Amino acid sequence: MIHCSSIGKTALLIAMADGSETEAYVSRAREKGFDVVTGKVGSMDVQKIIAAVETAAKREGLTDDSYRSQHALYHAILDALQGLGRGPLQLGNILRTVGLRFAIVRGPRTLEDMDDLWIAVSMYGMIGAPIKGHEHEVCGLGINHL
Amino acid sequence: MIHCSSIGKTALLIAMADGSETEAYVSRAREKGFDVVTGKVGSMDVQKIIAAVETAAKREGLTDDSYRSQHALYHAILDALQGLGRGPLQLGNILRTVGLRFAIVRGPRTLEDMDDLWIAVSMYGMIGAPIKGHEHEVCGLGINHL
Amino acid sequence: MIHCSSIGKTALLIAMADGSETEAYVSRAREKGFDVVTGKVGSMDVQKIIAAVETAAKREGLTDDSYRSQHALYHAILDALQGLGRGPLQLGNILRTVGLRFAIVRGPRTLEDMDDLWIAVSMYGMIGAPIKGHEHEVCGLGINHL
Amino acid sequence: MIHCSSIGKTALLIAMADGSETEAYVSRAREKGFDVVTGKVGSMDVQKIIAAVETAAKREGLTDDSYRSQHALYHAILDALQGLGRGPLQLGNILRTVGLRFAIVRGPRTLEDMDDLWIAVSMYGMIGAPIKGHEHEVCGLGINHL
Amino acid sequence: MIHCSSIGKTALLIAMADGSETEAYVSRAREKGFDVVTGKVGSMDVQKIIAAVETAAKREGLTDDSYRSQHALYHAILDALQGLGRGPLQLGNILRTVGLRFAIVRGPRTLEDMDDLWIAVSMYGMIGAPIKGHEHEVCGLGINHL
Amino acid sequence: MIHCSSIGKTALLIAMADGSETEAYVSRAREKGFDVVTGKVGSMDVQKIIAAVETAAKREGLTDDSYRSQHALYHAILDALQGLGRGPLQLGNILRTVGLRFAIVRGPRTLEDMDDLWIAVSMYGMIGAPIKGHEHEVCGLGINHL
């Protein structure tokens, strides 16, 4: 396993892990004190990706009902989407689609500095034309203070 | 080690690997047939990051002297920088700085489809204010056909 | 009342004024020679906001049927929307919605320089998730020559 | 005829040519060794413009079924669309529409350097409000290595 | 005085107030429980504007030494700059300059909901060519959770 | 000669014309009633391109000393630059350079509708790395009401 004591790398490794690896990376992260949620989403609609991440975070209690925590998560998602979109935050309306695994991690920025609470959203998957096999990998990471 | 048979994940894992891990990930990637270059760069100037990646690629022969391969690499770099910048492709002129490890990987998109040659540029590191410790992680990935 | 002899501040103050204040600010602006229209719009569709402002301007005669004046207004609206969107000019498709008061003001840039005719579009209101109370204020101002 | 030995100018002149001129410019380009496709599209949906160009290219054999050539074309199209959109890559959702002639040209960058194969996408037409006559000209050019 | 119980309007009115009005608006805001800092800056360098706002906030104690509060302020500043730049976050390198008054306000989003702490950055002034009088008004507002 | 009765195509053809062709296209445009200025500029600094176009326009009287006409020209230039930059309005700071011919044309949008006065800015040339021959064509067109 790649050494990891920071919130962003933790989120990226979980989103990139495959099958049974995922559970191992999630467990390690939780042992270190990070709260973790993972999920999958495929869509041509950016808002469905945002909604999938927000719903997963709320369901697992990484965000509460406060607007404050929702605001933090929303902007971490938008930042992650910039890595995906690489310019326009658009999918179907510029004729492309994505299939993603994502991870949301809540905790300190690093284990060396436990004072503050931050949230990281990572996305990893495939982006491409709506034609089977016409796609390449894509990755995004957004980090915000909670 | 996270299972990996694709060019983008290969590039990301190498950029995220620490110290001795790096060599292990680079070796595995080369055994699988990928060409790999890694490097480090810290700067407030976007052009210095571009130049560092281009120079590393040329020095190790991942790009040749043709404009064609330089063009492919340049746009892969710009795409990776979008994940870093998350909006504006600016660093010092919006008062932020980065410290990065990067990887450039040349090969097929995946080991399951060896027909074509692609290039991936990954960047992983810290972005923040020019104040020690005022920074968080950042990640970018760009992929282009060669 | 905040001192005001310029087209942009006039537009902003009217859009920010509440209830009965609005009429006072509109009256003062008209006495100074500015043409003024105000309106409200709430939507997840950017085009509905543009249409609401364009319709209000046309109805009150701030723009005529010429493409020229429509072109001036359209780009003032887009500029105001940039302050709202702060990056992407998107609402519902990145899962956010706005409720706005807007003002359109036609006149000189300032009362000290009456030579030219300009148009200002201001927008003030709330932006947020489509959840009651999950929103914060937002403001935009666009100015163009007529 | 404007002197022309390069892929981009070739594409632009064909998209700007009117009626019978088009055939003359296409013929000259083909005599010089360029592959050429032309078409027309009008829409408020960006994805319909992308699809129209991709379909024309595929129908005439300028791209094959490989993802590689589709990827090259797609990004040339996006680049051309930036000249059209001049900021946001949006049409109907910011209340504007376009009517375009486009050309796709495959060949060397210039006749003086025949080594590589590139693809150029040009678009020329009118952009404006969805009101007859409320429009002005617009132009875009995107070039990518094949 | 325009009725005001919210953090964003408070910040906007202070930045738009002139001379002796400023003190009146600042006093009212402080009486309501908002922390307020104001300042002026003129520059062709975006980073100087960011630095001026950050320095003012730190000097008056609106942000502490924690990265967390600096991160919140930084992104509120970037959001306000989007309203100024209306597209590119650039000034001198696209040959324009600004002269601004700004306000930083810390407090609840509104006096009706005192639970959370937010930060608002407003900017109001003139943008234009580096030629006397060739300028028009500009405004930006950014709001973030603290 | 390509048939041309519109301001944008007129500007584009002049910027694309080579050597002696330029004079022919300029003459034809003037005979039709358009005011025309042409020029050349090469730079890694966006502001130098803007300044070159503005200076040429002023020297030949296409704009007067009014801010109004400067404002119209400035935004036409920015629009043309979007076609060049295709995303970021940056050159040297993302390690690229341009060599351009440009044209500024003042007149009606088309000869069929002589009512209004508009301004068009076209740019055509090469963009690329600061390495000889590592470049491809680029084109931009911006149109604004005067």
Coordinates of N, CA and C in Angstrom, one line a residue, chain A residues 90 93, chain C residues 45-51 54 74-75 77-78 81-82 88-91 93, chain D residues 44-46 84-97 127-130:
Chain A
Q90 N -19.1 20.7 -18.1 CA -20.3 20.2 -18.9 C -20.0 18.8 -19.4
N93 N -24.0 18.0 -22.5 CA -24.2 19.1 -23.5 C -22.9 19.5 -24.2
Chain C
D45 N -32.6 28.0 -14.4 CA -32.2 28.1 -15.8 C -31.7 29.5 -16.0
V46 N -30.4 29.6 -16.5 CA -29.8 30.8 -16.7 C -30.6 31.6 -17.8
Q47 N -31.1 30.9 -18.8 CA -31.8 31.6 -19.9 C -33.0 32.2 -19.5
K48 N -33.7 31.7 -18.4 CA -34.9 32.4 -17.9 C -34.5 33.7 -17.2
I49 N -33.4 33.8 -16.6 CA -32.9 35.0 -16.0 C -32.6 36.1 -17.1
I50 N -31.9 35.6 -18.1 CA -31.6 36.5 -19.2 C -32.9 37.0 -19.8
A51 N -33.9 36.1 -20.1 CA -35.1 36.5 -20.7 C -35.9 37.4 -19.8
E54 N -34.3 40.9 -20.2 CA -34.5 41.4 -21.5 C -36.0 41.8 -21.7
Y74 N -27.6 42.4 -23.7 CA -27.3 41.0 -23.5 C -25.9 40.8 -22.9
H75 N -24.9 41.6 -23.4 CA -23.6 41.5 -22.8 C -23.5 42.1 -21.4
I77 N -25.9 41.8 -19.3 CA -26.5 40.7 -18.5 C -25.5 39.6 -18.3
L78 N -24.8 39.2 -19.3 CA -23.8 38.1 -19.2 C -22.7 38.5 -18.1
L81 N -24.1 38.2 -14.8 CA -24.2 36.7 -14.4 C -22.9 36.1 -14.0
Q82 N -21.8 36.7 -14.4 CA -20.4 36.2 -14.0 C -20.2 36.5 -12.5
P88 N -18.4 29.1 -13.5 CA -19.4 28.5 -14.5 C -20.7 29.4 -14.6
L89 N -21.2 29.7 -15.8 CA -22.5 30.3 -16.0 C -23.6 29.3 -16.0
Q90 N -23.6 28.5 -14.9 CA -24.6 27.4 -14.8 C -25.3 27.4 -13.5
L91 N -26.5 27.0 -13.5 CA -27.3 27.0 -12.2 C -27.8 25.5 -12.0
N93 N -27.9 22.9 -13.8 CA -27.0 21.8 -14.2 C -25.7 21.7 -13.4
Chain D
M44 N -29.4 25.5 -31.1 CA -29.1 26.1 -29.7 C -28.4 25.1 -28.8
D45 N -28.2 23.9 -29.3 CA -27.6 22.8 -28.5 C -26.1 22.6 -29.0
V46 N -25.2 22.8 -28.1 CA -23.8 22.6 -28.5 C -23.5 21.2 -28.9
L84 N -16.3 30.4 -31.1 CA -17.7 30.7 -31.2 C -18.3 31.2 -29.9
G85 N -18.0 30.5 -28.8 CA -18.6 30.8 -27.5 C -17.9 32.0 -26.9
R86 N -16.6 32.2 -27.2 CA -15.9 33.3 -26.5 C -16.1 33.4 -25.0
G87 N -15.8 32.3 -24.4 CA -16.0 32.2 -22.9 C -16.8 31.0 -22.6
P88 N -18.1 31.1 -22.3 CA -18.9 29.9 -22.0 C -19.2 29.1 -23.3
L89 N -19.0 27.8 -23.2 CA -19.4 26.9 -24.3 C -20.9 26.5 -24.3
Q90 N -21.7 27.6 -24.3 CA -23.1 27.4 -24.1 C -23.9 28.2 -25.2
L91 N -25.0 27.7 -25.6 CA -25.8 28.4 -26.6 C -27.2 28.6 -26.0
G92 N -28.1 27.7 -26.2 CA -29.5 27.9 -25.7 C -29.6 28.2 -24.2
N93 N -28.7 27.6 -23.4 CA -28.9 27.9 -22.0 C -28.3 29.2 -21.6
I94 N -27.7 30.0 -22.5 CA -27.5 31.4 -22.2 C -28.3 32.2 -23.3
L95 N -29.3 31.6 -23.8 CA -30.3 32.3 -24.7 C -29.7 32.8 -26.0
R96 N -28.9 32.0 -26.7 CA -28.4 32.4 -28.0 C -28.3 31.1 -28.9
T97 N -28.3 31.4 -30.2 CA -28.4 30.3 -31.1 C -27.4 30.6 -32.2
I127 N -24.2 34.2 -34.9 CA -24.7 33.9 -33.6 C -25.5 35.0 -33.1
G128 N -26.5 34.7 -32.3 CA -27.4 35.8 -31.8 C -28.5 35.3 -31.0
A129 N -29.4 36.3 -30.7 CA -30.6 36.0 -29.9 C -31.6 35.2 -30.9
P130 N -32.5 34.4 -30.3 CA -33.5 33.7 -31.1 C -34.5 34.6 -31.7

